[in-house]
XYZ file of C-alpha atoms in Angstrom:
765
model
C 104.990 -179.252 135.843
C 106.831 -182.355 134.686
C 103.539 -183.640 133.265
C 103.697 -181.049 130.454
C 106.452 -182.958 128.715
C 106.221 -186.373 130.292
C 103.100 -187.185 128.322
C 105.126 -186.838 125.144
C 108.355 -188.411 126.370
C 108.891 -192.008 125.249
C 108.458 -194.533 128.087
C 111.784 -196.264 128.135
C 113.662 -198.542 130.546
C 116.896 -196.555 130.138
C 115.170 -193.302 131.144
C 113.595 -194.946 134.209
C 117.025 -196.184 135.330
C 118.534 -192.726 134.704
C 115.808 -191.217 136.893
C 116.867 -193.537 139.731
C 120.386 -192.109 139.464
C 123.906 -193.536 139.016
C 127.303 -193.048 140.680
C 129.871 -192.352 137.961
C 133.420 -191.092 137.781
C 133.678 -187.560 136.386
C 137.022 -187.094 134.612
C 138.538 -183.674 133.952
C 142.212 -184.564 133.527
C 144.773 -187.261 134.331
C 144.872 -186.005 137.917
C 141.181 -185.013 138.434
C 138.835 -188.016 138.610
C 136.015 -187.863 141.169
C 132.879 -189.878 141.915
C 129.606 -188.039 141.439
C 125.956 -189.081 141.588
C 124.098 -188.195 138.352
C 120.318 -188.316 138.075
C 117.842 -187.473 135.309
C 115.111 -185.304 136.830
C 111.447 -186.353 136.638
C 110.841 -183.756 133.899
C 113.116 -185.847 131.655
C 114.812 -182.669 130.503
C 117.520 -181.884 133.068
C 120.342 -183.843 134.712
C 121.407 -182.893 138.243
C 124.448 -184.102 140.162
C 125.540 -184.450 143.796
C 128.604 -185.753 145.643
C 126.630 -188.816 146.722
C 123.126 -190.270 146.453
C 120.789 -188.208 148.622
C 123.334 -185.376 148.816
C 122.598 -181.737 147.990
C 122.028 -181.764 144.237
C 122.518 -178.968 141.725
C 121.795 -178.709 137.983
C 124.491 -180.215 135.764
C 123.010 -179.708 132.296
C 119.793 -179.472 130.327
C 119.155 -181.949 127.502
C 118.772 -178.972 125.141
C 122.449 -178.110 125.891
C 123.634 -181.481 124.539
C 124.926 -181.725 120.990
C 125.890 -185.389 120.903
C 127.031 -188.352 123.018
C 130.239 -190.188 122.111
C 131.550 -193.571 123.192
C 134.668 -193.813 125.348
C 137.083 -194.738 122.570
C 136.131 -191.505 120.747
C 137.258 -189.366 123.703
C 140.743 -187.888 123.497
C 140.943 -187.616 127.308
C 139.609 -191.115 128.077
C 141.927 -192.681 125.459
C 144.881 -191.141 127.312
C 143.650 -192.847 130.506
C 142.814 -196.201 128.904
C 145.348 -198.063 131.093
C 143.601 -197.090 134.346
C 139.978 -196.546 133.237
C 138.077 -199.029 131.013
C 137.211 -197.280 127.723
C 134.089 -199.382 127.150
C 132.604 -198.026 130.418
C 133.283 -194.408 129.453
C 131.350 -191.903 127.372
C 131.495 -188.195 126.560
C 128.682 -185.653 126.585
C 129.416 -182.954 123.983
C 127.630 -179.623 124.422
C 126.633 -176.943 121.939
C 128.974 -173.949 121.650
C 132.290 -173.725 123.480
C 131.315 -175.443 126.738
C 133.846 -178.139 127.702
C 132.924 -181.778 127.158
C 131.795 -183.881 130.125
C 133.719 -187.191 130.332
C 132.110 -189.861 132.528
C 133.064 -193.436 133.414
C 130.308 -195.753 134.689
C 130.797 -198.815 136.913
C 129.835 -201.232 134.161
C 129.401 -201.417 130.394
C 125.653 -201.869 130.962
C 125.352 -198.646 132.996
C 127.324 -196.711 130.356
C 124.995 -198.075 127.653
C 121.896 -197.040 129.653
C 123.122 -193.436 129.844
C 124.372 -193.248 126.254
C 121.165 -194.702 124.787
C 118.927 -192.696 127.096
C 120.683 -189.390 126.411
C 120.639 -189.983 122.645
C 116.920 -190.719 122.798
C 116.288 -187.474 124.696
C 118.515 -185.414 122.371
C 116.569 -186.746 119.362
C 113.313 -185.889 121.147
C 114.440 -182.315 121.899
C 115.717 -181.819 118.339
C 112.325 -182.766 116.902
C 110.284 -180.561 119.281
C 108.023 -177.934 117.766
C 107.749 -174.336 118.943
C 105.109 -175.055 121.597
C 107.030 -178.028 122.991
C 110.213 -175.927 123.223
C 108.273 -173.318 125.172
C 106.865 -176.036 127.446
C 110.385 -177.304 128.083
C 111.612 -173.787 128.871
C 108.744 -173.321 131.335
C 109.447 -176.719 132.849
C 113.107 -175.737 133.425
C 111.986 -172.515 135.171
C 109.407 -174.389 137.249
C 112.149 -176.774 138.434
C 114.361 -173.851 139.435
C 111.556 -171.976 141.207
C 110.135 -174.986 143.043
C 112.616 -174.782 145.929
C 111.323 -177.773 147.901
C 110.726 -179.862 144.729
C 107.135 -180.777 145.687
C 105.720 -180.099 142.201
C 103.762 -177.001 143.260
C 104.685 -173.368 143.817
C 103.640 -171.005 146.592
C 103.277 -167.267 145.931
C 106.616 -166.715 147.678
C 108.322 -169.172 145.321
C 106.618 -167.474 142.374
C 107.945 -164.062 143.503
C 111.472 -165.468 143.663
C 110.997 -167.044 140.233
C 109.823 -163.742 138.718
C 113.093 -162.146 139.819
C 115.031 -165.021 138.253
C 113.032 -164.537 135.047
C 113.866 -160.822 134.872
C 110.360 -159.648 135.830
C 109.982 -156.584 138.042
C 106.297 -156.549 138.939
C 103.995 -154.804 141.353
C 103.360 -157.317 144.173
C 99.616 -156.685 144.233
C 99.289 -157.211 140.451
C 101.401 -160.375 140.627
C 99.215 -161.730 143.464
C 96.043 -161.045 141.408
C 97.464 -163.012 138.446
C 98.535 -165.784 140.849
C 95.031 -166.076 142.345
C 93.390 -166.086 138.911
C 95.715 -168.890 137.761
C 95.131 -170.913 140.970
C 91.977 -172.619 139.629
C 92.084 -175.328 142.344
C 92.276 -172.594 145.040
C 94.988 -174.565 146.807
C 97.172 -171.510 147.387
C 99.793 -173.021 145.074
C 100.290 -173.408 141.315
C 100.726 -176.805 139.673
C 101.710 -177.584 136.049
C 98.838 -176.233 133.913
C 98.092 -173.483 136.444
C 101.673 -172.259 136.163
C 101.340 -172.240 132.346
C 98.204 -170.079 132.603
C 99.986 -167.755 135.023
C 102.866 -167.458 132.515
C 100.418 -166.717 129.659
C 98.819 -163.890 131.621
C 102.316 -162.509 132.268
C 103.290 -162.593 128.613
C 100.316 -160.966 126.952
C 101.666 -158.938 124.026
C 99.784 -155.615 123.939
C 101.867 -154.373 120.968
C 100.952 -157.461 118.888
C 97.296 -157.203 119.918
C 97.266 -153.582 118.702
C 98.877 -154.601 115.412
C 96.339 -157.411 114.960
C 93.407 -155.047 115.579
C 94.802 -152.538 113.039
C 94.472 -155.132 110.259
C 91.342 -156.942 111.454
C 87.956 -155.371 110.649
C 86.262 -156.949 113.692
C 89.267 -157.177 116.047
C 88.603 -160.937 116.440
C 90.169 -162.498 113.370
C 92.079 -161.806 110.163
C 90.147 -162.976 107.098
C 92.131 -164.526 104.260
C 91.984 -161.251 102.276
C 93.038 -159.175 105.297
C 95.972 -161.509 105.928
C 96.991 -161.420 102.230
C 96.932 -157.584 102.361
C 99.103 -157.648 105.494
C 101.621 -160.016 103.863
C 101.791 -157.946 100.672
C 101.795 -154.435 102.059
C 103.750 -154.819 105.291
C 105.712 -158.075 105.017
C 106.755 -157.369 101.390
C 105.946 -160.948 100.348
C 104.963 -159.858 96.822
C 103.073 -162.109 94.416
C 103.397 -165.221 96.557
C 101.314 -163.624 99.367
C 98.030 -165.397 98.383
C 99.473 -168.922 98.406
C 101.625 -168.117 101.433
C 98.618 -166.859 103.440
C 96.846 -170.234 103.071
C 100.033 -172.113 104.037
C 100.607 -169.926 107.102
C 97.003 -170.221 108.333
C 97.226 -173.991 107.989
C 100.545 -174.015 109.887
C 99.811 -171.539 112.684
C 96.045 -171.292 113.333
C 95.397 -173.416 116.463
C 91.641 -173.965 115.900
C 90.392 -176.444 113.301
C 87.357 -174.288 112.532
C 89.666 -171.315 111.838
C 91.698 -173.442 109.437
C 88.531 -174.570 107.632
C 87.289 -170.971 107.310
C 90.771 -169.728 106.279
C 90.931 -167.150 109.070
C 93.709 -166.339 111.554
C 92.990 -165.699 115.234
C 95.154 -163.539 117.500
C 96.869 -166.713 118.821
C 97.562 -167.854 115.245
C 98.862 -164.402 114.293
C 101.258 -164.382 117.265
C 102.356 -167.939 116.474
C 103.190 -166.851 112.884
C 105.141 -163.780 114.022
C 107.202 -165.795 116.534
C 107.929 -168.683 114.128
C 110.587 -169.174 111.451
C 108.059 -167.743 108.967
C 108.056 -164.458 110.883
C 111.804 -164.505 111.471
C 114.086 -161.737 110.195
C 116.174 -164.366 108.339
C 114.662 -165.092 104.932
C 113.850 -168.838 104.656
C 114.835 -168.693 100.955
C 118.470 -168.272 102.117
C 118.368 -171.253 104.496
C 118.985 -174.109 101.995
C 121.707 -174.119 99.316
C 120.371 -171.264 97.172
C 123.539 -170.044 95.454
C 125.260 -171.248 92.279
C 127.866 -173.773 93.476
C 129.380 -174.451 90.032
C 131.774 -171.495 89.833
C 135.555 -171.752 90.469
C 136.653 -171.941 94.114
C 138.142 -168.438 94.004
C 134.636 -166.976 93.499
C 133.567 -167.939 97.037
C 134.150 -166.848 100.600
C 135.339 -169.968 102.424
C 134.721 -170.472 106.155
C 138.300 -170.751 107.483
C 139.949 -171.490 110.807
C 143.331 -170.372 112.210
C 145.371 -172.587 114.576
C 142.439 -175.008 114.531
C 144.120 -177.341 117.016
C 143.998 -174.739 119.830
C 141.088 -174.569 122.267
C 142.801 -171.890 124.387
C 145.453 -169.207 123.999
C 148.438 -169.294 121.624
C 151.193 -169.616 124.210
C 150.331 -172.312 126.729
C 146.762 -173.299 125.761
C 145.579 -176.822 125.117
C 145.962 -178.393 121.673
C 143.124 -180.807 121.030
C 141.535 -182.865 118.289
C 138.316 -181.349 119.651
C 139.312 -178.066 117.956
C 139.041 -179.767 114.537
C 135.791 -181.543 115.394
C 134.126 -178.326 116.584
C 135.352 -176.295 113.602
C 134.172 -178.874 111.048
C 130.803 -179.352 112.763
C 130.142 -175.608 112.641
C 130.690 -175.604 108.869
C 134.369 -174.594 108.682
C 135.879 -175.718 105.347
C 139.547 -174.731 105.765
C 141.444 -175.965 108.828
C 145.069 -175.290 109.734
C 147.527 -177.990 110.770
C 150.925 -176.964 112.225
C 153.118 -180.086 111.968
C 156.456 -180.654 113.697
C 158.797 -183.612 114.188
C 157.555 -185.796 117.029
C 158.902 -188.730 119.067
C 159.149 -192.280 117.672
C 159.048 -190.961 114.107
C 155.416 -189.739 114.450
C 154.741 -186.076 113.513
C 152.936 -183.933 116.099
C 150.604 -180.934 115.868
C 151.056 -177.891 118.127
C 151.898 -174.173 118.104
C 155.663 -174.274 117.491
C 158.142 -172.663 119.922
C 155.420 -172.342 122.586
C 154.214 -174.293 125.611
C 150.960 -175.466 124.001
C 150.284 -179.182 124.387
C 150.970 -181.598 121.518
C 148.726 -184.044 119.650
C 149.709 -186.800 117.177
C 149.175 -185.783 113.527
C 147.626 -189.205 112.945
C 144.829 -188.421 115.461
C 144.110 -185.107 113.729
C 143.757 -186.755 110.311
C 141.539 -189.499 111.789
C 139.201 -186.864 113.289
C 139.112 -184.932 110.009
C 138.253 -188.113 108.090
C 135.361 -188.773 110.480
C 133.912 -185.246 110.763
C 134.823 -183.503 107.473
C 131.438 -183.970 105.830
C 128.989 -184.301 108.733
C 127.750 -180.705 108.390
C 128.550 -179.962 104.747
C 129.630 -182.166 101.858
C 131.487 -179.357 100.109
C 135.309 -179.630 100.005
C 137.545 -179.327 103.052
C 140.964 -177.697 102.714
C 143.883 -178.767 104.924
C 146.213 -175.789 105.261
C 149.499 -177.503 106.154
C 152.202 -175.572 107.998
C 154.943 -178.124 107.526
C 158.027 -177.849 109.787
C 159.067 -181.518 109.570
C 162.176 -183.381 108.471
C 162.174 -185.333 105.208
C 161.540 -188.598 107.099
C 158.519 -187.342 108.991
C 157.131 -185.655 105.865
C 157.030 -189.165 104.379
C 154.963 -190.213 107.411
C 152.626 -187.221 106.892
C 152.047 -188.235 103.258
C 151.479 -191.855 104.322
C 148.871 -190.920 106.980
C 147.032 -188.565 104.626
C 146.865 -191.229 101.918
C 146.010 -194.186 104.158
C 143.565 -192.545 106.565
C 141.721 -190.260 104.136
C 141.629 -192.806 101.297
C 139.092 -191.874 98.606
C 138.334 -188.569 100.348
C 141.817 -187.228 99.532
C 142.160 -185.411 96.229
C 145.640 -186.344 94.958
C 145.278 -185.693 91.200
C 143.309 -183.266 89.056
C 139.637 -184.236 88.809
C 139.634 -185.436 85.213
C 143.312 -186.298 84.934
C 143.781 -183.339 82.582
C 145.671 -180.079 83.011
C 143.048 -177.610 84.333
C 142.413 -174.110 82.963
C 140.655 -172.836 86.102
C 140.012 -173.958 89.664
C 137.258 -176.566 90.064
C 133.961 -175.620 91.733
C 132.675 -176.608 95.191
C 130.097 -178.742 93.371
C 132.776 -180.697 91.480
C 134.786 -181.164 94.680
C 131.950 -182.481 96.878
C 133.216 -184.996 99.430
C 136.878 -184.216 98.708
C 139.689 -183.121 101.034
C 142.348 -180.897 99.420
C 145.863 -180.255 100.678
C 147.208 -176.699 100.628
C 150.971 -176.460 100.955
C 154.341 -176.200 99.230
C 154.873 -178.070 95.961
C 158.128 -178.910 94.184
C 156.820 -178.490 90.650
C 154.084 -176.813 88.677
C 151.076 -178.838 87.507
C 152.356 -178.296 83.960
C 155.629 -180.034 84.859
C 153.694 -182.853 86.520
C 151.880 -183.394 83.226
C 154.991 -183.376 81.047
C 155.513 -186.767 79.572
C 159.275 -186.764 79.164
C 161.222 -188.386 81.966
C 162.822 -186.009 84.419
C 165.586 -186.127 87.000
C 164.688 -188.002 90.206
C 162.674 -185.590 92.332
C 165.058 -185.753 95.291
C 167.884 -184.247 93.206
C 166.513 -180.755 92.893
C 168.308 -178.211 90.818
C 170.020 -175.565 92.913
C 167.692 -172.855 91.586
C 164.529 -174.741 92.577
C 165.953 -175.557 95.995
C 166.766 -171.886 96.582
C 163.248 -170.901 95.533
C 161.745 -173.305 98.065
C 164.022 -171.948 100.805
C 162.992 -168.381 99.941
C 159.294 -169.262 99.815
C 159.511 -171.036 103.156
C 161.075 -167.919 104.651
C 158.408 -165.530 103.318
C 155.328 -167.754 103.360
C 155.440 -169.505 106.733
C 153.182 -167.905 109.294
C 155.093 -166.534 112.308
C 155.155 -168.585 115.491
C 155.316 -167.095 118.974
C 158.812 -167.380 120.419
C 159.387 -169.352 123.573
C 161.502 -167.841 126.357
C 164.489 -169.743 125.001
C 165.980 -168.290 121.814
C 165.529 -169.990 118.462
C 168.381 -171.971 116.910
C 170.240 -169.599 114.604
C 170.998 -172.374 112.169
C 167.303 -173.264 111.814
C 166.912 -171.550 108.416
C 170.043 -173.204 106.978
C 169.041 -176.697 108.084
C 165.436 -176.318 106.865
C 164.552 -179.576 105.119
C 163.645 -179.706 101.460
C 160.117 -180.810 100.666
C 159.606 -184.522 100.297
C 158.213 -185.560 96.863
C 155.422 -187.815 98.195
C 153.983 -184.914 100.230
C 154.515 -182.449 97.377
C 152.519 -184.725 95.063
C 149.414 -184.423 97.297
C 149.239 -180.666 96.660
C 147.196 -180.210 93.467
C 145.002 -177.092 93.221
C 146.319 -175.194 96.246
C 150.061 -174.629 95.861
C 151.356 -172.131 98.456
C 153.632 -169.424 97.027
C 155.168 -166.277 98.475
C 153.643 -162.920 97.667
C 155.920 -160.147 96.422
C 153.576 -157.843 94.511
C 150.380 -158.030 92.472
C 152.404 -157.437 89.291
C 154.775 -160.287 90.208
C 151.823 -162.629 90.841
C 150.238 -161.752 87.464
C 153.520 -162.309 85.657
C 154.840 -165.409 87.407
C 152.024 -167.300 89.099
C 149.220 -169.587 87.975
C 145.567 -169.724 89.094
C 146.181 -172.828 91.279
C 148.925 -171.045 93.236
C 147.891 -169.019 96.276
C 149.418 -166.728 98.888
C 148.833 -166.119 102.581
C 148.836 -162.626 104.099
C 149.212 -161.534 107.706
C 146.395 -159.215 108.793
C 148.824 -156.237 108.815
C 150.073 -156.984 105.276
C 146.510 -157.457 103.948
C 145.377 -154.190 105.582
C 148.219 -152.187 104.039
C 147.572 -153.718 100.590
C 143.873 -152.799 100.809
C 144.840 -149.232 101.685
C 147.584 -148.873 99.050
C 146.153 -150.947 96.202
C 142.573 -151.908 97.060
C 141.383 -152.342 93.484
C 144.446 -154.419 92.532
C 143.753 -156.678 95.513
C 140.123 -157.083 94.370
C 141.306 -158.003 90.845
C 143.958 -160.375 92.253
C 141.228 -162.218 94.192
C 139.154 -162.731 91.034
C 141.704 -165.252 89.704
C 143.726 -166.444 92.707
C 142.858 -167.561 96.221
C 144.069 -165.503 99.207
C 144.305 -166.571 102.833
C 144.495 -163.952 105.595
C 145.597 -164.985 109.098
C 145.615 -163.175 112.473
C 148.704 -161.388 113.769
C 151.240 -163.475 115.690
C 150.870 -160.930 118.499
C 147.338 -162.161 119.256
C 148.606 -164.518 121.960
C 145.160 -164.511 123.619
C 143.620 -165.978 120.433
C 141.642 -162.777 119.840
C 140.266 -162.047 116.364
C 140.392 -159.247 113.814
C 137.328 -157.870 112.038
C 136.994 -160.155 108.973
C 134.756 -157.689 107.100
C 137.506 -155.472 105.685
C 139.194 -158.502 104.069
C 135.916 -159.827 102.655
C 135.372 -156.339 101.191
C 138.515 -156.898 99.077
C 137.322 -160.349 97.969
C 139.757 -162.384 100.132
C 138.331 -165.897 100.221
C 139.931 -167.549 103.268
C 139.786 -165.096 106.150
C 140.984 -167.370 108.959
C 139.488 -166.939 112.436
C 140.405 -168.173 115.926
C 137.134 -170.075 116.240
C 137.672 -170.899 119.900
C 137.204 -167.219 120.813
C 133.654 -165.841 121.015
C 132.832 -162.188 120.373
C 131.851 -159.612 117.761
C 134.322 -160.886 115.139
C 133.077 -164.481 115.326
C 129.482 -163.196 115.277
C 130.267 -161.608 111.888
C 131.842 -164.823 110.608
C 128.889 -166.917 111.824
C 126.519 -164.306 110.371
C 128.007 -164.413 106.869
C 128.091 -168.231 106.760
C 124.607 -168.660 108.312
C 123.205 -168.582 104.748
C 123.474 -171.239 102.015
C 122.713 -174.132 104.404
C 125.748 -173.206 106.521
C 127.771 -175.188 103.963
C 130.908 -173.049 104.449
C 130.890 -171.504 100.947
C 129.246 -168.173 100.083
C 129.334 -166.767 96.547
C 131.042 -163.378 96.406
C 129.098 -160.433 94.867
C 129.500 -160.152 91.075
C 131.739 -157.038 91.301
C 134.251 -159.114 93.319
C 134.268 -161.886 90.675
C 134.851 -159.672 87.627
C 138.514 -159.665 86.493
C 138.115 -156.087 85.200
C 136.327 -154.887 88.343
C 136.777 -151.205 89.141
C 135.615 -151.718 92.745
C 137.843 -150.252 95.467
C 136.901 -151.345 99.023
C 138.192 -148.076 100.533
C 136.533 -145.778 97.974
C 133.415 -147.612 96.819
C 131.299 -146.105 94.062
C 128.018 -147.945 93.715
C 126.313 -148.029 90.297
C 122.996 -147.975 92.181
C 121.356 -145.472 94.503
C 122.138 -145.860 98.190
C 119.613 -147.831 100.248
C 117.930 -146.345 103.298
C 117.256 -148.842 106.083
C 114.617 -147.994 108.694
C 114.421 -150.247 111.743
C 111.728 -149.680 114.335
C 112.794 -151.512 117.491
C 109.442 -152.300 119.101
C 109.796 -154.658 122.061
C 111.764 -157.455 123.716
C 110.655 -160.808 125.114
C 112.040 -162.933 127.961
C 115.572 -161.523 127.918
C 117.909 -163.627 130.089
C 119.628 -162.291 133.186
C 123.219 -161.163 132.738
C 124.227 -162.456 136.167
C 122.018 -165.423 137.032
C 123.450 -165.566 140.542
C 122.246 -162.071 141.481
C 118.604 -162.799 142.289
C 117.690 -159.199 143.037
C 119.069 -157.652 139.846
C 116.804 -157.012 136.851
C 118.305 -155.913 133.536
C 117.894 -152.419 132.018
C 117.953 -153.442 128.335
C 118.790 -151.381 125.267
C 119.141 -152.493 121.634
C 122.106 -151.548 119.480
C 121.961 -152.083 115.717
C 125.332 -152.282 113.959
C 126.030 -152.302 110.220
C 129.329 -153.781 108.992
C 130.340 -153.313 105.370
C 132.532 -150.933 103.390
C 133.888 -148.094 105.534
C 131.185 -145.473 104.670
C 128.449 -148.012 105.517
C 129.862 -149.089 108.885
C 127.693 -147.523 111.577
C 125.906 -148.165 114.863
C 122.882 -146.698 116.626
C 121.053 -147.668 119.772
C 117.763 -147.184 121.569
C 117.439 -145.708 125.033
C 117.327 -148.239 127.875
C 114.211 -149.540 129.622
C 114.585 -149.603 133.376
C 114.136 -152.830 135.343
C 112.445 -154.944 132.678
C 114.013 -157.857 130.879
C 110.721 -159.679 130.526
C 108.716 -157.507 128.125
C 110.550 -154.191 127.570
C 109.016 -151.741 125.076
C 111.151 -149.251 123.092
C 109.137 -148.171 120.039
C 112.142 -146.301 118.580
C 113.167 -146.011 114.904
C 116.817 -146.133 113.783
C 117.861 -144.997 110.291
C 120.898 -146.080 108.218
C 122.207 -145.209 104.756
C 123.915 -148.111 102.977
C 125.908 -147.700 99.772
C 127.000 -151.324 99.106
C 124.304 -153.569 100.645
C 125.770 -156.657 98.907
C 128.641 -156.560 101.430
C 126.669 -155.427 104.497
C 126.069 -157.482 107.626
C 123.548 -156.439 110.313
C 124.217 -157.191 113.961
C 121.505 -156.712 116.578
C 122.888 -156.604 120.127
C 120.928 -156.373 123.354
C 122.868 -154.845 126.261
C 122.190 -154.271 129.941
C 122.707 -150.556 130.591
C 125.152 -149.807 133.406
C 126.000 -146.178 134.230
C 129.022 -147.226 136.310
C 130.786 -149.446 133.786
C 130.562 -150.947 130.313
C 127.119 -152.210 129.338
C 126.888 -155.986 129.753
C 126.125 -158.249 126.786
C 122.736 -160.017 126.874
C 122.335 -161.505 123.374
C 122.930 -160.920 119.668
C 121.946 -161.969 116.166
C 123.936 -161.297 112.987
C 122.868 -161.830 109.377
C 123.752 -160.711 105.827
C 121.743 -157.838 104.318
C 120.621 -160.021 101.404
C 119.051 -162.540 103.844
C 117.001 -159.929 105.726
C 113.200 -159.963 105.467
C 111.278 -156.711 105.637
C 108.142 -156.147 107.702
C 107.234 -157.068 111.275
C 109.863 -159.598 112.328
C 111.190 -161.320 115.409
C 114.926 -161.596 115.938
C 115.657 -164.711 118.006
C 118.688 -163.970 120.138
C 121.855 -166.030 120.434
C 124.412 -166.211 123.236
C 128.079 -165.187 122.929
C 128.700 -168.767 121.815
C 126.036 -168.582 119.116
C 123.602 -170.831 121.015
C 119.853 -170.106 120.965
C 118.597 -168.138 123.988
C 115.012 -169.313 123.274
C 112.515 -167.790 123.904
C 114.481 -164.497 124.125
C 113.750 -162.245 121.141
C 113.274 -158.673 119.972
C 110.366 -157.552 117.826
C 111.100 -155.049 115.037
C 109.674 -153.520 111.880
C 112.114 -153.313 108.968
C 111.791 -151.280 105.792
C 114.312 -150.582 103.015
C 113.906 -148.005 100.262
C 116.038 -146.311 97.636
C 117.469 -142.968 98.632
C 115.483 -140.081 97.172
C 117.049 -137.848 94.520
C 118.826 -134.861 96.004
C 119.116 -136.420 99.477
C 122.234 -135.485 101.444
C 125.090 -137.865 100.795
């Protein structure tokens, strides 16, 4: 089976050495450091490990799981152990999603280089694989798992075991017939290509074949005209269908003669439907497709809460990794809680709790390195400053020195602004959000003023009051807080104040107070409870407030487990920075990932026009749409290669059902589900149509969830995919499922037909 990919793998000395295997030290913490034998398997796609060479090995990771490989000095953990373990012999394997990093220390610099270079080569290879190669790799992984004795061939007994692992419940006689047909060499076992043929016979798609024959006059091929008709009538591709048909035939038809004759075979048709072209997510929404020249307050901004935490809020680990992960997934607003630290160096952690501490300097260094790797649109540092005057000076120094040109410390053109700058104007810039001693107008006044340290009593009192109202609550430790803490609260240091330009934090009292007293570059933060009550009591005022000022919403201080709220209700009111605990997977993060999947995942999404209009009459709790409601019809047809819920239970096969959920304004929020299919995760068929009525599609998100039905307890999660309504393609589409962590479950998918239409006159509301 290894031969499927090995022919395409680069022949490389590093890979050959990795396939021989290496003893390395696996490091989990200061106290857990153990020798393990790591070896790249012959397929070049998986790494296994054992306690010693020749010992019982088990899979460690697949190359497709690896995001990147870092050198030892870039590892937070290895840096802390630099006195006992040589940094130059260490490296870190970083995985996709929320899986913990793997820190390894080799016996020599040369061995570390072999593994780093070899892994990077393989990661690049996997990243550039096409659809067929990804399928080959997936099959190769399964072959490895099924081939118990690792002899490169599979007996019928091994195949039966593998079918169970792959979620296939099949009649033994039928399976044996397919096995014998695939065994071309009549050896009683299946080797590489034979296993592929066996898999193909397993995965024949009767529902796609039927669809193909419905549109093909001879049942053998789709002519160019037939394919154009299909694209226009069913896929709703409109006027571009003719040009698109030629492109798609060229891209997906496997035979050269078919390409020359401009016809599409059944294999080409299936390839199209399973590709990005046949995906539910509209490719038009994949690059930057929105206007990026409007003021910052016109955008939803991908925002993180307590970014430094990778665990819970009370005794979880604080880590620079939290910032790296958030920035790499497109987050554009990160939170930094800063407290006085030892030796005059400020530290970052969740105050008054047992969470671990990290130097502020390390956080800023990581932000400087990773801020613009995923998106070059501006990054906002939301500072929660609890430091003394002296350490605030250090904060300002680190920000200025480490961030350098990236840091925005004056207005863009040196002039007093009349509105917030746009994401486009702020490309490559890092902005500080925090308290500020003066207004921008005062900064621009030419007459000399009193030294900044000698604040007038009134201004000092205002800062004290703002600090009291604005600061986000911290969880209390078992010991009580110092009662004099408020009185001894330090005044803001001028050098730090000066770094706050467009994002001055101010306390919120009322919408009327904000209109009367605040400026467009001043912004307020709201706890989730406060924001919810404002939406209920004054939803339209909140919408209007968010057309000229930025708002940040943060999770309740009672969420000690780092759980999340539903961000949708705050987006409905136009709140720009709805901060999420990104370390916690689940429905709420699926919605956040779903909204920001569009626009190149750049972290900025333009709000609908009715949330950008200062005179907007929109009320998120009582929406009245100027247009007719949309009716959404989703026929859930079939599923493909759904993963097992519990991979360790060989005998269990999933009983899948599909739930479709709409999130939007309250009247639009709904869910419906299909019935379950018993004992079939491999190719379940539902053929059921679900119907939704949607009043404000501009705010709607669709979430498709596949569950394993369980009559005894809650249905188990299998996979999901979430996307904005405006990025949804109609027609026959595949939905490629993601894990809880948002990682591709390739080749797992569901096949649907989607149709939207305006509600008919006189239909029931």
